[in-house]
Coordinates of C-alpha atoms in Angstrom, one line a residue:
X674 CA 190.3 -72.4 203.8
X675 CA 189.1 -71.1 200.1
X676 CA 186.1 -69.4 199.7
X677 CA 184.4 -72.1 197.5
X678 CA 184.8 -74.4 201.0
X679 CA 183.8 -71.6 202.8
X680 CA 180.2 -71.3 201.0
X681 CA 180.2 -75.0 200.5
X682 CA 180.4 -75.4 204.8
X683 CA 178.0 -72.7 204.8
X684 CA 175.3 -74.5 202.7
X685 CA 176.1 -77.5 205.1
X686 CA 175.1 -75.5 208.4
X687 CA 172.5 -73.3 206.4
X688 CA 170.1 -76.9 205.7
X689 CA 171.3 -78.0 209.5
X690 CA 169.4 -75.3 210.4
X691 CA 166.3 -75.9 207.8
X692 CA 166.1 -79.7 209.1
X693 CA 166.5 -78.4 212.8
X694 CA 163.5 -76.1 212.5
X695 CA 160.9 -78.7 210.5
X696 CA 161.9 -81.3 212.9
X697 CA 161.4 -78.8 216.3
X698 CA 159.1 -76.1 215.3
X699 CA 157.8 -75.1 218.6
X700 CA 159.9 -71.9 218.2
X701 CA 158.9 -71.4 214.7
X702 CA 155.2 -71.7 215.6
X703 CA 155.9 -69.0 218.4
X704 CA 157.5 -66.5 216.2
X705 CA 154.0 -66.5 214.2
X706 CA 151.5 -67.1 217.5
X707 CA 152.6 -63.7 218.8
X708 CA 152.5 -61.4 216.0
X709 CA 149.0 -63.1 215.3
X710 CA 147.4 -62.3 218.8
X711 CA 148.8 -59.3 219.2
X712 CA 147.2 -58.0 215.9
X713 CA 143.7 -59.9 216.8
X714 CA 144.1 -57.7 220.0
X715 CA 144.9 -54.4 219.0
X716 CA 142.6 -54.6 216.2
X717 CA 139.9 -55.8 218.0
X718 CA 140.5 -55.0 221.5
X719 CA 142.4 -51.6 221.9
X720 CA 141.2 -50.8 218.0
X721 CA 138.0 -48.7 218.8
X722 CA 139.7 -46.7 221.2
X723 CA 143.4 -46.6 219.5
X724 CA 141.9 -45.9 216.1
X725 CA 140.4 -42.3 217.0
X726 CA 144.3 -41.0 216.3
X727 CA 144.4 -42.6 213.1
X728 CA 143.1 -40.9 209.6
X729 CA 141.6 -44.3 208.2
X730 CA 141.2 -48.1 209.1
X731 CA 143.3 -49.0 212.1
X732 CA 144.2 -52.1 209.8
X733 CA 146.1 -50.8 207.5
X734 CA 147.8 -48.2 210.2
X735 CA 148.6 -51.4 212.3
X736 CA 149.7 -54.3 210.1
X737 CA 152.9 -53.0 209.2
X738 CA 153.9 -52.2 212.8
X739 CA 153.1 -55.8 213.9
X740 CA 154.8 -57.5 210.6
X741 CA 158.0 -56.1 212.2
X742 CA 157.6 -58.0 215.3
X743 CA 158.6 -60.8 213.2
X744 CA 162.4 -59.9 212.7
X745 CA 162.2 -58.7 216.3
X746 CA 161.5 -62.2 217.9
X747 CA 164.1 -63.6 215.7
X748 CA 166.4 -62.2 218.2
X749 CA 166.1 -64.2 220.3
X750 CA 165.0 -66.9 218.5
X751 CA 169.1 -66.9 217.0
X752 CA 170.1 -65.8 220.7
X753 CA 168.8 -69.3 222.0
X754 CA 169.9 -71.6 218.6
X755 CA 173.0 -70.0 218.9
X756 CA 173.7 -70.6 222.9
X757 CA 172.3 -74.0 222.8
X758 CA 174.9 -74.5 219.7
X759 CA 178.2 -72.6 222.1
X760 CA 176.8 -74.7 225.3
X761 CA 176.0 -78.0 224.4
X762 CA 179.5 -79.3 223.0
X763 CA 178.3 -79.6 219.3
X764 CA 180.6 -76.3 218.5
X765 CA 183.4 -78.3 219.7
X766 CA 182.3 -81.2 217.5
X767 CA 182.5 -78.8 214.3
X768 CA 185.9 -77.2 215.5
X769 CA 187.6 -80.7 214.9
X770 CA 186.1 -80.6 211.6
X771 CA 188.0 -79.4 208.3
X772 CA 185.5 -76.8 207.9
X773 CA 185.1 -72.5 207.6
X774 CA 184.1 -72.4 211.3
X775 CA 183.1 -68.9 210.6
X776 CA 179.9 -71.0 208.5
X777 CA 178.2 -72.4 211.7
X778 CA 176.8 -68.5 212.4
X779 CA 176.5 -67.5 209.2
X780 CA 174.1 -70.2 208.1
X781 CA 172.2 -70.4 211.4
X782 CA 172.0 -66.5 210.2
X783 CA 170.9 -67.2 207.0
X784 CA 168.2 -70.1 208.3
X785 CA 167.1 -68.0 210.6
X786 CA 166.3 -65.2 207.5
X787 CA 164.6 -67.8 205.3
X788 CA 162.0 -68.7 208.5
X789 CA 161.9 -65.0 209.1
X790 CA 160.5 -64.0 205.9
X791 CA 157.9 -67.3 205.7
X792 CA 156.9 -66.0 208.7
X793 CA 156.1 -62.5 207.6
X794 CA 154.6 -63.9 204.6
X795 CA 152.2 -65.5 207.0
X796 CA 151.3 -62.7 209.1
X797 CA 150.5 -60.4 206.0
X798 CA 148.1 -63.4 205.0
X799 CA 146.7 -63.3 208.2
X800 CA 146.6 -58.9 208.2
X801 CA 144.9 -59.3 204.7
X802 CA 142.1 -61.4 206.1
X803 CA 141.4 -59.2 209.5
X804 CA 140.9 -56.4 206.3
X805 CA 144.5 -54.9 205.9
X806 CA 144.0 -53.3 202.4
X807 CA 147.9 -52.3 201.0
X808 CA 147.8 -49.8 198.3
X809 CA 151.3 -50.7 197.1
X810 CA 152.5 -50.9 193.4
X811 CA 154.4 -54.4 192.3
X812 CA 157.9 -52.3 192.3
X813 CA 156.6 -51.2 195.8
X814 CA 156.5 -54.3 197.1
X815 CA 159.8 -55.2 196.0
X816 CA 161.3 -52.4 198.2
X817 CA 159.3 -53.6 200.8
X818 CA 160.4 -57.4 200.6
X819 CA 164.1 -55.8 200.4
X820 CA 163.5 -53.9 203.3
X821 CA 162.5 -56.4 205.3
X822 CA 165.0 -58.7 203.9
X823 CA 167.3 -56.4 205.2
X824 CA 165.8 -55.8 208.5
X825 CA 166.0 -59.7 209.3
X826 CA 169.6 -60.4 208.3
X827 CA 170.5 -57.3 210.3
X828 CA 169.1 -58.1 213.4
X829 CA 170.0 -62.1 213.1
X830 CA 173.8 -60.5 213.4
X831 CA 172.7 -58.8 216.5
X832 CA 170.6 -62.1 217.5
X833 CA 174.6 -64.4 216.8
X834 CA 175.7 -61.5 219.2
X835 CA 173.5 -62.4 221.9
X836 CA 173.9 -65.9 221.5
X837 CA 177.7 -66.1 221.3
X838 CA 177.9 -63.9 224.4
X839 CA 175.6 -65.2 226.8
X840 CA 176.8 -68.3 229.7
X841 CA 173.8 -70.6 228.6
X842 CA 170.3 -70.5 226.6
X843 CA 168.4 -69.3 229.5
X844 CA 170.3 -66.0 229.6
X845 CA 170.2 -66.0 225.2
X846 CA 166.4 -65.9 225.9
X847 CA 166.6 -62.8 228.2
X848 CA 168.8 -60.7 227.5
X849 CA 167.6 -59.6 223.8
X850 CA 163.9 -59.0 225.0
X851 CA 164.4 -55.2 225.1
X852 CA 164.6 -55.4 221.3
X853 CA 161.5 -57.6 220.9
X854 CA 159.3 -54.5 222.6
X855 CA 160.9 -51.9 220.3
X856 CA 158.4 -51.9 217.7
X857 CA 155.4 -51.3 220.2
X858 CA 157.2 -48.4 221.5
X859 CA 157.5 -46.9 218.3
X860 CA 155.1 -45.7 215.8
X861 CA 153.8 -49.4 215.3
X862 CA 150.8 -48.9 217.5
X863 CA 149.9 -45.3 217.1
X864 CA 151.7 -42.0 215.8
X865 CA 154.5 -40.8 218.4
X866 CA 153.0 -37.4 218.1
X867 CA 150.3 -38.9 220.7
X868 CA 153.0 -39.8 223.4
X869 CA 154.1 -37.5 226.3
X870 CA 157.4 -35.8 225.2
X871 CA 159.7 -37.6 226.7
X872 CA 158.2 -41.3 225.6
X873 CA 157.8 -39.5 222.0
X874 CA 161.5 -38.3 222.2
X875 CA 162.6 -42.5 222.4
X876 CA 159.9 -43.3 220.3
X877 CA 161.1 -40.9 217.4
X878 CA 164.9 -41.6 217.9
X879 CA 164.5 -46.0 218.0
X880 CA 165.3 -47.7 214.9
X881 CA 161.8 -49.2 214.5
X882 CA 159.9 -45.9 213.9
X883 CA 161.7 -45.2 211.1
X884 CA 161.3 -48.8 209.7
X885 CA 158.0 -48.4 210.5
X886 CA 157.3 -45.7 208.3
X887 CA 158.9 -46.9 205.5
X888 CA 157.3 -49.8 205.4
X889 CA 153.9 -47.8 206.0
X890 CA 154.6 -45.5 203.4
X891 CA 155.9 -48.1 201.0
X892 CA 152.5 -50.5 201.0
X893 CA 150.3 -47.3 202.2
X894 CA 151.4 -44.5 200.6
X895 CA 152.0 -42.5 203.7
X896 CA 155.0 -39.7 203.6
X897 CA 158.1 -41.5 203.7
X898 CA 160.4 -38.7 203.6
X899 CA 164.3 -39.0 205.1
X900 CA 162.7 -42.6 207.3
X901 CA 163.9 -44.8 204.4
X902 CA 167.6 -43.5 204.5
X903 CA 167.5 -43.6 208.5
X904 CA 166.3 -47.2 208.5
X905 CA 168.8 -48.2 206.0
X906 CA 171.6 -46.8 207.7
X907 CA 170.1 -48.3 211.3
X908 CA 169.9 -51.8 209.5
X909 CA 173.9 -51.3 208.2
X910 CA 174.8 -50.1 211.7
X911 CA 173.1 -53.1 213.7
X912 CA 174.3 -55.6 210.8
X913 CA 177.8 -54.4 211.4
X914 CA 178.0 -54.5 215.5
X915 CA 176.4 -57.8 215.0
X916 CA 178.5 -59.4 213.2
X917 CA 181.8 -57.7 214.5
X918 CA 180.4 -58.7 218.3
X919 CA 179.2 -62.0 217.2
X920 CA 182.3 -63.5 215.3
X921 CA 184.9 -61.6 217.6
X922 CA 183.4 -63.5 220.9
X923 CA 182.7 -66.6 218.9
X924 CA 186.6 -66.5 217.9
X925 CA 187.5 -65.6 221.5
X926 CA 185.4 -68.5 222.9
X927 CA 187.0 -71.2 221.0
X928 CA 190.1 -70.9 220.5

C-alpha cells in the first residue's frame, strides 16, 4: 500500500469520523458540559475559599487548569469510538477493503483532535466571559495552540490504546478515567505547594502540572522555567506508548 493510498484512506476515515460526530454529538456536547460546570463551580463555589492561596483572580489561576480537561476527556471519548469500532464488526467490514488499515485509528485520531481543539476553543470563550483575563502576546498564543495541539494528539494515541485493548465499550469507558482526574490533582486547582507532602510529591511528578504551568505561564506570564521541556517530552513519551500499544494490539486483534 503507497503512501499516497495511505493518506488518501486516511482522509476517508478522518471525515467518517467528522460526519459520525455532527450526526451523534451527545459525546461531543459532554466533553464541553464538564469542563463548563466544573469551572462555574470552582469559580464560584470553592473560589472564595480556594482563591486565598492564589496572588490574583482565581480566574485566570483556574482557566488554564480546566482547558486541559478537554484533552483529558478525549480519552475516553477515542477509548469508546474506538471499542465500539473493534466490537461491532465494522473493523471487519474495512479489513476486506483495499485500504491502509493502519488509517481507521489514525483518522479517528486525527477527528478526535479537530473536536478537541473546537472544544477548547469553546471553553476559553466561556473562561473569558466568567472574567479570565490572558495576558499573552499573539506569538504566545501560538505556543499555546501548539501545545495544546500537541497535548490532544498525544493522549488520542493513548485514548486508540485503551480502545484497541479493552473487551467491549463499557470497559473503553472505564478504564482511562484515572487520566481524566489528573489535571485536578495537579496544579490545575491550586499550587501543589498547598498539598500534604505526599499528595504534593504525585502532584509535582504527573504530566499535567507541568502542562499546566506552561500553559499558565504562556497566557499568564507566570514562571515557566524547565515545565515546558518536561511537558514536551511527557507529550512525546505518551504519543509514542500510544501509538506503539494502540497499533501493535490493533494488528494482533485482526489478523
Amino acid at each position: 500500500m503507497s503512501t499516497t493510498y495511505a493518506v488518501a484512506d486516511t482522509a476517508t476515515m478522518l471525515r467518517r469520523n467528522m460526519v459520525h460526530a455532527k450526526r451523534y454529538p451527545g459525546m461531543t456536547v459532554m466533553l464541553i458540559a464538564l469542563p463548563v460546570v466544573l469551572l462555574l463551580m470552582f469559580n464560584y463555589v470553592f473560589g472564595g475559599a480556594l482563591g486565598g492561596a492564589i496572588d490574583g483572580d482565581y480566574i485566570d489561576y483556574l482557566a488554564p487548569g480546566i482547558i486541559l480537561l478537554v484533552p483529558a476527556l478525549l480519552v475516553t471519548s477515542v477509548s469508546v469510538s474506538v471499542a465500539t469500532d473493534m466490537t461491532k464488526g465494522i473493523v471487519n467490514r474495512f479489513r476486506t477493503m483495499s485500504m491502509s488499515h493502519s488509517a481507521i485509528l489514525t483518522g479517528e485520531v486525527l477527528g478526535t483532535l479537530i473536536q478537541g481543539l473546537l472544544g477548547i476553543t469553546l471553553m476559553v470563550g466561556v473562561a473569558l466571559l466568567l472574567g479570565f483575563r490572558p495576558n499573552a502576546d499573539p506569538l504566545e498564543w501560538v505556543a499555546a495552540v501548539g501545545l495544546l495541539t500537541v497535548v490532544v494528539f498525544a493522549l488520542n494515541w493513548l485514548g486508540a490504546g485503551f480502545g484497541v485493548s479493552a473487551s467491549n465499550p463499557e470497559s473503553a469507558s472505564n478504564t482511562p478515567m484515572p487520566v481524566v482526574y489528573l489535571p485536578m490533582l495537579g496544579s490545575g486547582l491550586v499550587p501543589t505547594d498547598t498539598m500534604p507532602t505526599g499528595v504534593r510529591q504525585f502532584a509535582e511528578y504527573q504530566p499535567f502540572t507541568p502542562i499546566t504551568e506552561t500553559l499558565r505561564g504562556l497566557l499568564m506570564g507566570t514562571e515557566i522555567g524547565n515545565n515546558a521541556l518536561i511537558a514536551l517530552a511527557w507529550c512525546a513519551g505518551i504519543a509514542i506508548v500510544g501509538y506503539l500499544w494502540a497499533k501493535t494490539t490493533f494488528r494482533r486483534r485482526t489478523t
